Structure formats: C-alpha cells, structure tokens
mmCIF file of C-alpha atoms in Angstrom:
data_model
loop_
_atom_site.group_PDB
_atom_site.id
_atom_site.type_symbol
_atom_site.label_atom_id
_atom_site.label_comp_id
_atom_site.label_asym_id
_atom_site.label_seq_id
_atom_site.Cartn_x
_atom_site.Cartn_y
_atom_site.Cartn_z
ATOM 1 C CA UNK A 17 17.439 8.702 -12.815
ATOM 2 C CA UNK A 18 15.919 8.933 -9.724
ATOM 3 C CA UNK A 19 12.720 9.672 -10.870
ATOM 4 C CA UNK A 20 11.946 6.900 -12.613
ATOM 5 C CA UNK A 21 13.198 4.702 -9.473
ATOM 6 C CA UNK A 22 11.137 6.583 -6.894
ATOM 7 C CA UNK A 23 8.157 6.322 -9.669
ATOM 8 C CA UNK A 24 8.230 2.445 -9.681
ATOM 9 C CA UNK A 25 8.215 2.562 -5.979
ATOM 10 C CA UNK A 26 5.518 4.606 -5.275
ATOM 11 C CA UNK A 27 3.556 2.388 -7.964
ATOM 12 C CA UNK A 28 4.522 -0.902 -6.062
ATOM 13 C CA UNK A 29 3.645 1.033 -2.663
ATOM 14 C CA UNK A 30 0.222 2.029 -4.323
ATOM 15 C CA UNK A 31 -0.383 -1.486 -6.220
ATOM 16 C CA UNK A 32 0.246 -3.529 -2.951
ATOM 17 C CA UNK A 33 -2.435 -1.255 -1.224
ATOM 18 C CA UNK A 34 -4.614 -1.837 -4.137
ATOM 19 C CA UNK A 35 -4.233 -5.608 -4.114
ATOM 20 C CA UNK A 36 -4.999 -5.900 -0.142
ATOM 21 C CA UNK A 37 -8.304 -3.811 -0.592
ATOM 22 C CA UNK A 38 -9.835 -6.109 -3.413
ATOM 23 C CA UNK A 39 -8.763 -9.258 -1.001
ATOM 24 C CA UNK A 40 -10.256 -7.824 1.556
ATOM 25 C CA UNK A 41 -13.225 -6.643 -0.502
ATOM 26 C CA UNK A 42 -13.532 -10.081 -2.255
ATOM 27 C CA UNK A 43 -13.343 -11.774 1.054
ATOM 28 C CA UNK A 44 -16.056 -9.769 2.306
ATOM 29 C CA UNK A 45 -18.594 -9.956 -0.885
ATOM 30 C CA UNK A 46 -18.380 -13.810 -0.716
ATOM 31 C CA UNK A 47 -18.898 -13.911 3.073
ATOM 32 C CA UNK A 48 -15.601 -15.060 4.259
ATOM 33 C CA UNK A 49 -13.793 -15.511 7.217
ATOM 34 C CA UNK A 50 -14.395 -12.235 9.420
ATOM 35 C CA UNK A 51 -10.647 -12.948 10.868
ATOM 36 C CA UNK A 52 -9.434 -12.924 7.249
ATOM 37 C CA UNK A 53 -10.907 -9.579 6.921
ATOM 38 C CA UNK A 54 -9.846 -8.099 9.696
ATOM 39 C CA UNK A 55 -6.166 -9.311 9.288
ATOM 40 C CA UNK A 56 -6.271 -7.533 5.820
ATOM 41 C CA UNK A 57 -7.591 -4.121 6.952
ATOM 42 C CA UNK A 58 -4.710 -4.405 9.316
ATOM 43 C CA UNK A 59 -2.289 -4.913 6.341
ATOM 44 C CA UNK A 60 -3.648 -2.284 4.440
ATOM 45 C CA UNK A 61 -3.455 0.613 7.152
ATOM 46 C CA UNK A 62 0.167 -0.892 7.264
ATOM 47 C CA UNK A 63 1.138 -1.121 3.526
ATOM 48 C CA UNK A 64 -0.945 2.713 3.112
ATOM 49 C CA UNK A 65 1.449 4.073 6.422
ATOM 50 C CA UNK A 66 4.632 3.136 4.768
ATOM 51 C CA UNK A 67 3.184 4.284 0.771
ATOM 52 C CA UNK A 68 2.717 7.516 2.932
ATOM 53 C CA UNK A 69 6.173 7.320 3.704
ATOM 54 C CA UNK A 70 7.950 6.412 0.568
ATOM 55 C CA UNK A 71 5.575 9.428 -0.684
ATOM 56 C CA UNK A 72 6.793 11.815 1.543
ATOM 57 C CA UNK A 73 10.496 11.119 1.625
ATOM 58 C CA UNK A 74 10.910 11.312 -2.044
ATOM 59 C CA UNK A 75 8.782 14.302 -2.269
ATOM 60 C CA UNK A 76 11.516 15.964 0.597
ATOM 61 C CA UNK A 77 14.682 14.493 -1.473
ATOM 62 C CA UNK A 78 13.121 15.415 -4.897
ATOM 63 C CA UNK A 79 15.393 18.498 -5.687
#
C-alpha cells in the first residue's frame, strides 16, 4: 500500500519539477521577462530540494 502512495508522490514531486523547467525554458526561447526566469529557476531548485526529500525519506522508511 505504501508503495503505490509514495510512487504517486515522487511522480507529482518529479512532474512539478518538470513543469517549472519547460516554463522557464519556454519563457526563455521566446525572450521573456528575465525576472520571470529567474523567479522560476528559484522554484525549481525549491520544488527539486524537497523531490530530494520525499526521495530520500521514503527510500529510509521503505522496509
């Protein structure tokens, strides 16, 4: 049971990470807002920390 709960997590943790990179990527190709940018690439380091996280606790619960 747990598995397939701490599966779904880590795939939101590693789907939210995906979806700030293409922002920020697709803000970037079209020349956006550098500020824009920059706010993402601050999300992302935050949203990859806390995937680490999730990662790493389940991996030390995981019996």
């Amino acid at each position: 049971m747990m598995s397939s709960w701490s599966n779904i997590a880590v795939m939101g943790a590693v789907a939210a990470v995906a979806i700030v990179v293409l922002l920020g990527l697709g803000n970037v190709l079209r020349g956006g807002d550098g500020n824009l940018s920059q706010k993402l690439m601050r999300w992302r380091v935050g949203l990859q920390f806390c995937a680490l996280l999730l990662i790493l606790t389940i991996l030390a619960f995981r019996h």
